[in-house]
Amino acid sequence: MASTARVQAPSGNRALFITTLAIPLTGWTVHALALHRKLAAARKDPLTGLLGRDGFTTRARQITDRYGDAALVVLVDLDHFKQINDGPGGHAAGDRVLAATATRLTAWAGSRGAVGRLGGDEFAVAIGPARRELRLAQLTQLLARPVEVEDGVLVDIAASVGAASPDALGTTDLGLLQRAADAAMYAGKHTGRAVLAGPQHATVPSINGRRAGRPGTSILGRAA
């Protein structure tokens, strides 16, 4: 008959043993979390090659920290994109429009800027010092150029653009800058011009970090 031997360690040694085990476990947990954050930041959007939401957030914060009041955060939303997706070219045409928009935003932002696709037809950009009004006007003109979706077939597109800067809002908090840029973008929806956020845009009500009234925010609000 088998017997089981139990070793009763003194309470002080038992506590030391548990603490010794906990130290490497805690170290591995911290390492795993750090690795997860790095992987999320490096992950690219497969369609456009742009940074995903996590990657953009990391890079944009580096830009706002570096340039402070001179930084600029821009949000872009394609107008009538659903009509392109539902049109004769279908989702293939929509994908080409998204890819073309990504290429244009990357060229506009330059090598020191950050460009991300937040989801769907929403994009975000963060750049350093610039002549803002001129640069934003150039951006709206660039985004309004037709896109070739198949051989010889051009699709007219338009985009709404909102921007926010720390010096106008008195903060370098990226979340606040993005919400203000989002509100400014919708203030200028379908006007063909970019809107630079002022203090009034920073006070627009938000739900879960999104401007109140945007598609899905009522559902998110109820769920919260």
Coordinates of N, CA and C in Angstrom, one line a residue:
M1 N 0.9 -1.2 0.0 CA 0.0 0.0 0.0 C 0.9 1.2 0.0
A2 N 0.6 2.1 -0.9 CA 1.5 3.3 -1.0 C 1.2 4.3 0.1
S3 N 2.2 5.0 0.5 CA 2.0 6.0 1.5 C 2.4 7.3 1.0
T4 N 1.8 8.4 1.5 CA 2.2 9.7 1.1 C 2.9 10.4 2.3
A5 N 4.1 10.9 2.0 CA 4.8 11.6 3.0 C 4.6 13.1 2.9
R6 N 4.3 13.8 4.0 CA 4.1 15.2 4.0 C 5.3 15.9 4.8
V7 N 5.8 16.9 4.2 CA 6.8 17.7 4.9 C 6.2 19.0 5.3
Q8 N 6.2 19.2 6.6 CA 5.6 20.4 7.1 C 6.8 21.4 7.3
A9 N 6.8 22.4 6.5 CA 7.9 23.4 6.6 C 7.5 24.4 7.7
P10 N 8.5 25.0 8.4 CA 8.2 26.1 9.3 C 7.5 27.2 8.5
S11 N 6.7 27.9 9.3 CA 5.9 29.0 8.6 C 6.8 30.0 8.0
G12 N 7.9 30.4 8.6 CA 8.8 31.4 8.0 C 9.4 30.9 6.7
N13 N 9.8 29.6 6.6 CA 10.4 29.1 5.4 C 9.3 28.9 4.3
R14 N 8.1 28.6 4.7 CA 7.0 28.5 3.8 C 6.7 29.8 3.1
A15 N 6.7 30.9 3.9 CA 6.5 32.2 3.3 C 7.6 32.6 2.4
L16 N 8.9 32.2 2.7 CA 10.0 32.5 1.9 C 9.9 31.8 0.6
F17 N 9.5 30.5 0.6 CA 9.3 29.7 -0.6 C 8.3 30.3 -1.5
I18 N 7.1 30.7 -0.9 CA 6.1 31.3 -1.8 C 6.5 32.6 -2.4
T19 N 7.2 33.4 -1.6 CA 7.8 34.7 -2.2 C 8.8 34.4 -3.3
T20 N 9.6 33.4 -3.1 CA 10.6 33.1 -4.1 C 9.9 32.6 -5.4
L21 N 8.8 31.9 -5.3 CA 8.1 31.5 -6.5 C 7.4 32.7 -7.2
A22 N 6.9 33.6 -6.4 CA 6.1 34.8 -6.9 C 7.0 35.7 -7.7
I23 N 8.3 35.8 -7.3 CA 9.1 36.8 -8.0 C 9.3 36.5 -9.5
P24 N 9.7 35.2 -9.8 CA 9.8 35.0 -11.3 C 8.5 35.0 -12.0
L25 N 7.4 34.6 -11.3 CA 6.1 34.6 -12.0 C 5.7 36.1 -12.3
T26 N 5.9 37.0 -11.3 CA 5.6 38.4 -11.6 C 6.5 38.9 -12.7
G27 N 7.8 38.5 -12.7 CA 8.6 39.0 -13.8 C 8.2 38.6 -15.2
W28 N 7.7 37.3 -15.3 CA 7.2 36.8 -16.5 C 5.9 37.5 -16.9
T29 N 5.1 37.8 -16.0 CA 3.8 38.5 -16.3 C 4.1 39.9 -16.9
V30 N 5.0 40.6 -16.2 CA 5.4 41.9 -16.7 C 6.0 41.8 -18.1
H31 N 6.8 40.8 -18.3 CA 7.5 40.7 -19.6 C 6.4 40.3 -20.7
A32 N 5.5 39.5 -20.3 CA 4.4 39.1 -21.3 C 3.5 40.3 -21.7
L33 N 3.2 41.1 -20.7 CA 2.4 42.3 -21.0 C 3.2 43.3 -21.8
A34 N 4.4 43.5 -21.6 CA 5.2 44.4 -22.4 C 5.4 43.9 -23.8
L35 N 5.5 42.6 -24.0 CA 5.6 42.0 -25.3 C 4.3 42.1 -26.0
H36 N 3.2 41.9 -25.3 CA 1.9 42.1 -26.0 C 1.7 43.5 -26.5
R37 N 2.1 44.5 -25.7 CA 2.0 45.9 -26.1 C 2.9 46.2 -27.3
K38 N 4.1 45.7 -27.3 CA 5.0 45.9 -28.5 C 4.4 45.3 -29.7
L39 N 3.9 44.1 -29.6 CA 3.3 43.4 -30.8 C 2.1 44.2 -31.3
A40 N 1.2 44.7 -30.4 CA 0.0 45.4 -30.8 C 0.4 46.7 -31.5
A41 N 1.5 47.3 -31.0 CA 1.9 48.6 -31.6 C 2.5 48.4 -32.9
A42 N 3.2 47.2 -33.2 CA 3.8 47.0 -34.4 C 2.8 46.4 -35.5
R43 N 1.6 46.0 -35.1 CA 0.7 45.4 -36.0 C 0.2 46.4 -37.0
K44 N 0.2 46.0 -38.3 CA -0.2 46.9 -39.3 C -1.6 46.4 -39.9
D45 N -2.3 47.4 -40.4 CA -3.6 47.1 -41.1 C -3.3 46.3 -42.4
P46 N -3.8 45.1 -42.6 CA -3.4 44.3 -43.7 C -3.8 44.9 -45.1
L47 N -4.9 45.7 -45.1 CA -5.3 46.2 -46.4 C -4.4 47.4 -46.8
T48 N -4.2 48.4 -45.9 CA -3.5 49.6 -46.3 C -2.1 49.7 -45.9
G49 N -1.6 48.8 -45.0 CA -0.3 48.8 -44.5 C 0.0 49.9 -43.5
L50 N -1.1 50.6 -43.1 CA -1.0 51.6 -42.1 C -0.9 51.0 -40.7
L51 N -0.5 51.8 -39.7 CA -0.6 51.4 -38.3 C -2.0 51.2 -37.9
G52 N -2.2 50.2 -37.0 CA -3.5 50.0 -36.4 C -3.8 51.0 -35.3
R53 N -4.9 50.9 -34.7 CA -5.2 51.9 -33.6 C -4.2 51.9 -32.5
D54 N -3.7 50.7 -32.0 CA -2.8 50.7 -30.9 C -1.4 51.3 -31.4
G55 N -1.0 50.9 -32.6 CA 0.3 51.4 -33.1 C 0.3 52.9 -33.3
F56 N -0.8 53.4 -33.9 CA -0.9 54.8 -34.1 C -0.9 55.6 -32.8
T57 N -1.6 55.1 -31.8 CA -1.7 55.7 -30.5 C -0.3 55.9 -29.9
T58 N 0.5 54.8 -30.0 CA 1.9 54.8 -29.4 C 2.7 55.8 -30.2
R59 N 2.7 55.8 -31.5 CA 3.5 56.7 -32.3 C 3.0 58.1 -32.2
A60 N 1.7 58.4 -32.1 CA 1.2 59.7 -32.1 C 1.6 60.4 -30.7
R61 N 1.6 59.6 -29.7 CA 2.0 60.1 -28.3 C 3.4 60.5 -28.3
Q62 N 4.2 59.8 -29.0 CA 5.6 60.2 -29.1 C 5.8 61.5 -29.9
I63 N 5.0 61.7 -30.9 CA 5.0 63.0 -31.6 C 4.5 64.1 -30.8
T64 N 3.4 64.0 -30.1 CA 2.9 65.1 -29.2 C 3.8 65.3 -28.1
D65 N 4.5 64.3 -27.5 CA 5.4 64.5 -26.5 C 6.7 65.3 -27.0
R66 N 7.1 65.0 -28.2 CA 8.3 65.6 -28.7 C 8.0 67.0 -29.1
Y67 N 6.9 67.3 -29.8 CA 6.7 68.6 -30.4 C 5.8 69.5 -29.6
G68 N 5.1 69.0 -28.6 CA 4.3 69.8 -27.7 C 3.3 70.6 -28.4
D69 N 3.3 71.9 -28.2 CA 2.3 72.8 -28.8 C 2.3 72.8 -30.3
A70 N 3.4 72.5 -30.9 CA 3.6 72.5 -32.3 C 3.0 71.3 -33.0
A71 N 2.6 70.3 -32.3 CA 2.1 69.1 -32.9 C 0.7 69.3 -33.5
L72 N 0.3 68.4 -34.4 CA -1.0 68.5 -35.0 C -1.6 67.1 -35.2
V73 N -2.8 66.9 -34.7 CA -3.5 65.6 -34.8 C -4.7 65.8 -35.7
V74 N -4.8 64.9 -36.7 CA -5.8 65.1 -37.8 C -6.6 63.8 -37.9
L75 N -7.9 63.9 -38.0 CA -8.8 62.8 -38.3 C -9.4 63.0 -39.6
V76 N -9.6 61.9 -40.4 CA -10.1 61.9 -41.7 C -11.2 60.9 -41.8
D77 N -12.3 61.2 -42.4 CA -13.4 60.3 -42.6 C -13.9 60.5 -44.1
L78 N -13.9 59.4 -44.9 CA -14.3 59.5 -46.3 C -15.8 59.7 -46.4
D79 N -16.2 60.6 -47.2 CA -17.6 60.9 -47.4 C -18.3 59.9 -48.4
H80 N -19.5 59.5 -48.1 CA -20.3 58.6 -49.0 C -19.5 57.3 -49.4
F81 N -18.7 56.8 -48.5 CA -17.9 55.6 -48.8 C -18.8 54.4 -49.0
K82 N -19.9 54.3 -48.3 CA -20.8 53.2 -48.5 C -21.3 53.1 -49.9
Q83 N -21.5 54.2 -50.5 CA -22.0 54.2 -51.9 C -21.0 53.6 -52.8
I84 N -19.7 53.8 -52.5 CA -18.7 53.2 -53.3 C -18.7 51.7 -53.1
N85 N -18.8 51.3 -51.9 CA -18.8 49.8 -51.6 C -20.0 49.1 -52.2
D86 N -21.1 49.9 -52.2 CA -22.4 49.3 -52.7 C -22.5 49.5 -54.2
G87 N -21.6 50.2 -54.9 CA -21.7 50.5 -56.3 C -21.3 49.4 -57.2
P88 N -21.1 49.6 -58.5 CA -20.8 48.6 -59.4 C -19.5 47.9 -59.1
G89 N -18.5 48.6 -58.6 CA -17.2 47.9 -58.3 C -17.2 47.1 -57.1
G90 N -18.2 47.3 -56.2 CA -18.3 46.5 -55.0 C -17.2 46.8 -54.0
H91 N -16.9 45.8 -53.2 CA -15.9 46.0 -52.1 C -14.5 46.1 -52.7
A92 N -14.3 45.6 -53.9 CA -13.0 45.7 -54.5 C -12.7 47.2 -54.8
A93 N -13.7 47.9 -55.2 CA -13.5 49.4 -55.5 C -13.3 50.1 -54.2
G94 N -14.1 49.7 -53.1 CA -13.9 50.3 -51.8 C -12.5 50.1 -51.3
D95 N -11.9 48.9 -51.5 CA -10.6 48.6 -51.0 C -9.5 49.5 -51.7
R96 N -9.7 49.7 -53.0 CA -8.8 50.5 -53.8 C -8.8 51.9 -53.3
V97 N -10.0 52.4 -52.9 CA -10.2 53.8 -52.4 C -9.5 53.9 -51.1
L98 N -9.6 52.9 -50.2 CA -9.0 52.9 -48.9 C -7.5 52.9 -49.1
A99 N -7.0 52.0 -50.0 CA -5.5 51.9 -50.2 C -5.0 53.2 -50.8
A100 N -5.7 53.9 -51.7 CA -5.2 55.1 -52.3 C -5.2 56.2 -51.2
T101 N -6.2 56.2 -50.4 CA -6.3 57.2 -49.3 C -5.1 57.1 -48.3
A102 N -4.8 55.8 -48.0 CA -3.6 55.5 -47.1 C -2.3 56.0 -47.8
T103 N -2.2 55.8 -49.1 CA -1.0 56.3 -49.7 C -0.9 57.8 -49.7
R104 N -2.0 58.4 -49.9 CA -2.0 59.9 -50.0 C -1.7 60.5 -48.6
L105 N -2.3 59.9 -47.5 CA -2.0 60.4 -46.2 C -0.6 60.2 -45.8
T106 N 0.0 59.0 -46.2 CA 1.4 58.8 -45.9 C 2.3 59.8 -46.5
A107 N 2.0 60.1 -47.8 CA 2.9 61.0 -48.5 C 2.7 62.4 -47.9
W108 N 1.5 62.8 -47.5 CA 1.3 64.1 -46.9 C 2.0 64.2 -45.5
A109 N 1.9 63.2 -44.7 CA 2.5 63.2 -43.4 C 4.0 63.2 -43.4
G110 N 4.6 62.6 -44.4 CA 6.1 62.6 -44.4 C 6.6 61.5 -43.5
S111 N 7.9 61.3 -43.6 CA 8.6 60.2 -42.9 C 8.5 60.3 -41.4
R112 N 8.4 61.5 -40.9 CA 8.4 61.7 -39.4 C 6.9 61.8 -38.8
G113 N 5.9 61.6 -39.7 CA 4.6 61.6 -39.2 C 4.1 60.2 -38.9
A114 N 2.9 60.1 -38.3 CA 2.3 58.8 -38.0 C 0.9 58.8 -38.7
V115 N 0.6 57.7 -39.4 CA -0.7 57.5 -40.0 C -1.3 56.2 -39.6
G116 N -2.5 56.2 -39.2 CA -3.2 55.0 -38.8 C -4.6 54.9 -39.4
R117 N -5.0 53.7 -39.6 CA -6.4 53.4 -39.9 C -7.1 53.0 -38.7
L118 N -8.1 53.8 -38.2 CA -8.8 53.5 -37.0 C -9.9 52.4 -37.2
G119 N -10.3 52.2 -38.4 CA -11.3 51.3 -38.7 C -12.2 51.8 -39.8
G120 N -12.7 50.9 -40.6 CA -13.6 51.3 -41.7 C -12.9 52.3 -42.6
D121 N -13.6 53.5 -42.8 CA -13.0 54.5 -43.6 C -12.5 55.7 -42.7
E122 N -12.1 55.4 -41.5 CA -11.6 56.4 -40.6 C -10.1 56.3 -40.5
F123 N -9.4 57.4 -40.6 CA -8.0 57.5 -40.5 C -7.5 58.6 -39.6
A124 N -6.3 58.5 -39.1 CA -5.8 59.5 -38.2 C -4.3 59.7 -38.5
V125 N -3.9 61.0 -38.3 CA -2.5 61.4 -38.7 C -2.0 62.3 -37.5
A126 N -0.8 62.1 -37.2 CA -0.1 63.1 -36.3 C 1.2 63.5 -36.9
I127 N 1.4 64.8 -36.9 CA 2.6 65.4 -37.5 C 3.2 66.5 -36.6
G128 N 4.4 66.9 -36.9 CA 5.1 67.9 -36.1 C 4.8 69.3 -36.7
P129 N 5.7 70.2 -36.4 CA 5.4 71.6 -36.8 C 5.1 71.8 -38.3
A130 N 4.1 72.6 -38.6 CA 3.7 72.8 -40.0 C 2.9 74.1 -40.1
R131 N 2.9 74.7 -41.3 CA 2.0 75.8 -41.6 C 0.6 75.2 -41.7
R132 N -0.1 75.2 -40.6 CA -1.3 74.4 -40.5 C -2.4 74.6 -41.6
E133 N -2.8 75.9 -41.7 CA -3.8 76.2 -42.7 C -3.5 75.8 -44.1
L134 N -2.2 76.0 -44.5 CA -1.8 75.7 -45.8 C -1.7 74.1 -46.0
R135 N -1.2 73.5 -45.0 CA -1.0 72.0 -45.0 C -2.4 71.3 -45.1
L136 N -3.3 71.8 -44.3 CA -4.6 71.2 -44.2 C -5.4 71.5 -45.6
A137 N -5.2 72.6 -46.1 CA -5.8 72.9 -47.4 C -5.2 71.9 -48.5
Q138 N -3.9 71.7 -48.4 CA -3.3 70.8 -49.4 C -3.8 69.4 -49.2
L139 N -4.1 69.0 -47.9 CA -4.6 67.7 -47.7 C -6.0 67.5 -48.2
T140 N -6.9 68.4 -48.1 CA -8.2 68.2 -48.6 C -8.2 68.2 -50.1
Q141 N -7.3 68.9 -50.8 CA -7.2 68.9 -52.2 C -6.7 67.5 -52.7
L142 N -5.7 67.0 -51.9 CA -5.1 65.7 -52.2 C -6.1 64.6 -52.1
L143 N -6.9 64.6 -51.1 CA -7.9 63.6 -50.8 C -9.0 63.6 -51.8
A144 N -9.3 64.8 -52.4 CA -10.4 64.9 -53.3 C -10.1 64.4 -54.7
R145 N -8.9 64.0 -55.0 CA -8.6 63.5 -56.4 C -9.3 62.2 -56.6
P146 N -9.8 62.0 -57.8 CA -10.5 60.7 -58.2 C -9.5 59.6 -58.0
V147 N -10.0 58.4 -57.8 CA -9.3 57.2 -57.6 C -9.6 56.2 -58.7
E148 N -8.6 55.6 -59.3 CA -8.9 54.6 -60.4 C -9.1 53.3 -59.7
V149 N -10.3 52.8 -59.8 CA -10.7 51.5 -59.2 C -10.5 50.3 -60.1
E150 N -10.5 50.5 -61.4 CA -10.2 49.5 -62.3 C -9.7 50.1 -63.6
D151 N -9.3 49.4 -64.6 CA -8.7 50.0 -65.8 C -9.6 51.1 -66.4
G152 N -9.1 52.3 -66.2 CA -9.7 53.4 -66.9 C -11.0 53.9 -66.1
V153 N -11.4 53.3 -65.1 CA -12.6 53.7 -64.3 C -12.2 54.5 -63.1
L154 N -12.6 55.8 -63.1 CA -12.3 56.7 -62.0 C -13.5 56.9 -61.1
V155 N -13.3 57.0 -59.8 CA -14.4 57.2 -58.8 C -14.0 58.5 -58.1
D156 N -15.0 59.4 -58.1 CA -14.9 60.7 -57.3 C -15.0 60.4 -55.9
I157 N -14.1 60.9 -55.1 CA -14.2 60.8 -53.6 C -14.0 62.1 -53.0
A158 N -14.4 62.2 -51.7 CA -14.3 63.4 -50.9 C -14.0 62.9 -49.5
A159 N -13.4 63.8 -48.7 CA -13.1 63.4 -47.3 C -13.4 64.6 -46.4
S160 N -13.9 64.3 -45.2 CA -14.0 65.3 -44.1 C -12.8 65.3 -43.3
V161 N -12.3 66.4 -42.9 CA -11.0 66.5 -42.2 C -11.2 67.5 -41.0
G162 N -10.8 67.0 -39.8 CA -10.7 67.8 -38.6 C -9.3 67.7 -38.0
A163 N -8.9 68.8 -37.4 CA -7.5 68.8 -36.8 C -7.6 69.5 -35.4
A164 N -6.6 69.1 -34.6 CA -6.5 69.7 -33.3 C -5.0 69.8 -32.9
S165 N -4.7 70.9 -32.2 CA -3.4 71.2 -31.8 C -3.3 71.5 -30.3
P166 N -2.3 71.1 -29.7 CA -2.2 71.4 -28.2 C -2.2 72.9 -27.8
D167 N -1.6 73.7 -28.7 CA -1.6 75.1 -28.3 C -3.0 75.8 -28.3
A168 N -3.9 75.2 -29.2 CA -5.3 75.8 -29.2 C -6.2 75.2 -28.1
L169 N -5.8 74.0 -27.6 CA -6.7 73.4 -26.6 C -6.1 73.4 -25.2
G170 N -4.8 73.7 -25.1 CA -4.1 73.7 -23.8 C -3.8 72.4 -23.3
T171 N -3.7 71.4 -24.1 CA -3.4 70.0 -23.6 C -2.6 69.2 -24.7
T172 N -1.8 68.3 -24.3 CA -1.1 67.4 -25.2 C -1.7 66.0 -25.0
D173 N -2.8 65.8 -24.3 CA -3.5 64.6 -24.1 C -4.0 64.1 -25.5
L174 N -3.5 63.0 -25.9 CA -3.9 62.5 -27.3 C -5.4 62.2 -27.4
G175 N -6.0 61.6 -26.3 CA -7.4 61.3 -26.4 C -8.3 62.6 -26.5
L176 N -7.9 63.6 -25.8 CA -8.6 64.9 -25.9 C -8.5 65.5 -27.3
L177 N -7.2 65.5 -27.8 CA -7.0 66.0 -29.1 C -7.8 65.3 -30.2
Q178 N -7.8 64.0 -30.1 CA -8.6 63.2 -31.1 C -10.1 63.5 -31.0
R179 N -10.6 63.6 -29.8 CA -12.0 63.9 -29.7 C -12.4 65.3 -30.2
A180 N -11.5 66.3 -30.0 CA -11.7 67.6 -30.5 C -11.6 67.6 -32.0
A181 N -10.6 66.9 -32.6 CA -10.5 66.8 -34.0 C -11.7 66.1 -34.6
D182 N -12.2 65.1 -33.9 CA -13.4 64.4 -34.4 C -14.6 65.4 -34.5
A183 N -14.8 66.2 -33.4 CA -15.9 67.1 -33.4 C -15.7 68.2 -34.5
A184 N -14.5 68.6 -34.7 CA -14.2 69.6 -35.8 C -14.5 69.0 -37.1
M185 N -14.1 67.8 -37.3 CA -14.3 67.1 -38.6 C -15.8 67.1 -38.9
Y186 N -16.6 66.7 -37.9 CA -18.1 66.7 -38.2 C -18.7 68.0 -38.3
A187 N -18.1 69.0 -37.7 CA -18.6 70.4 -37.9 C -18.4 70.8 -39.4
G188 N -17.4 70.3 -40.0 CA -17.1 70.7 -41.4 C -17.5 69.6 -42.4
K189 N -18.4 68.7 -42.0 CA -18.7 67.5 -42.8 C -19.4 68.0 -44.1
H190 N -18.8 67.4 -45.2 CA -19.3 67.7 -46.6 C -19.1 69.1 -47.1
T191 N -18.3 69.9 -46.4 CA -18.0 71.2 -46.8 C -16.8 71.3 -47.8
G192 N -16.0 70.3 -47.8 CA -14.8 70.3 -48.6 C -13.6 71.1 -48.0
R193 N -13.7 71.4 -46.8 CA -12.6 72.1 -46.1 C -12.3 71.5 -44.8
A194 N -11.1 71.6 -44.4 CA -10.6 71.1 -43.1 C -11.0 72.1 -42.0
V195 N -11.3 71.6 -40.8 CA -11.7 72.5 -39.7 C -10.7 72.3 -38.6
L196 N -10.0 73.3 -38.1 CA -9.1 73.3 -37.0 C -9.9 73.5 -35.7
A197 N -9.8 72.6 -34.8 CA -10.6 72.6 -33.6 C -10.2 73.8 -32.7
G198 N -11.2 74.3 -32.1 CA -11.0 75.4 -31.0 C -11.5 74.8 -29.7
P199 N -11.5 75.6 -28.7 CA -11.9 75.2 -27.3 C -13.4 74.7 -27.3
Q200 N -14.2 75.2 -28.2 CA -15.6 74.7 -28.2 C -15.8 73.3 -28.7
H201 N -14.8 72.8 -29.5 CA -14.9 71.4 -30.0 C -14.4 70.5 -28.9
A202 N -13.6 71.0 -27.9 CA -13.1 70.1 -26.8 C -14.2 69.8 -25.8
T203 N -15.3 70.5 -25.8 CA -16.4 70.3 -24.9 C -17.6 69.6 -25.4
V204 N -17.5 69.1 -26.7 CA -18.6 68.4 -27.3 C -18.7 67.1 -26.5
P205 N -19.9 66.7 -26.1 CA -20.1 65.5 -25.3 C -19.6 64.2 -26.1
S206 N -19.0 63.3 -25.3 CA -18.5 62.1 -25.9 C -19.0 60.9 -25.2
I207 N -19.1 59.8 -25.9 CA -19.5 58.5 -25.3 C -18.4 57.5 -25.6
N208 N -17.8 56.9 -24.5 CA -16.7 56.0 -24.7 C -15.7 56.5 -25.7
G209 N -15.3 57.8 -25.6 CA -14.3 58.4 -26.4 C -14.6 58.8 -27.7
R210 N -15.9 58.7 -28.1 CA -16.4 59.1 -29.5 C -17.4 60.2 -29.3
R211 N -17.4 61.0 -30.3 CA -18.4 62.1 -30.3 C -19.8 61.6 -30.2
A212 N -20.6 62.2 -29.3 CA -22.0 61.7 -29.1 C -22.7 62.0 -30.4
G213 N -23.5 61.0 -30.9 CA -24.2 61.1 -32.1 C -23.6 60.4 -33.2
R214 N -22.3 59.9 -33.1 CA -21.7 59.2 -34.2 C -22.4 57.8 -34.2
P215 N -22.4 57.2 -35.4 CA -23.0 55.8 -35.5 C -22.4 54.9 -34.5
G216 N -23.3 54.2 -33.7 CA -22.9 53.2 -32.7 C -22.7 53.8 -31.4
T217 N -22.7 55.1 -31.2 CA -22.4 55.6 -29.8 C -23.6 55.4 -28.9
S218 N -24.8 55.4 -29.4 CA -26.0 55.2 -28.6 C -26.0 53.8 -28.0
I219 N -25.6 52.8 -28.9 CA -25.5 51.4 -28.4 C -24.4 51.3 -27.4
L220 N -23.3 51.9 -27.7 CA -22.2 51.8 -26.8 C -22.5 52.4 -25.4
G221 N -23.2 53.5 -25.5 CA -23.6 54.2 -24.3 C -24.6 53.3 -23.4
R222 N -25.5 52.7 -24.1 CA -26.5 51.8 -23.3 C -25.7 50.6 -22.8
A223 N -24.8 50.1 -23.5 CA -24.1 48.9 -23.1 C -23.2 49.3 -21.8
A224 N -22.7 50.5 -21.9 CA -21.8 50.9 -20.7 C -22.7 51.1 -19.5

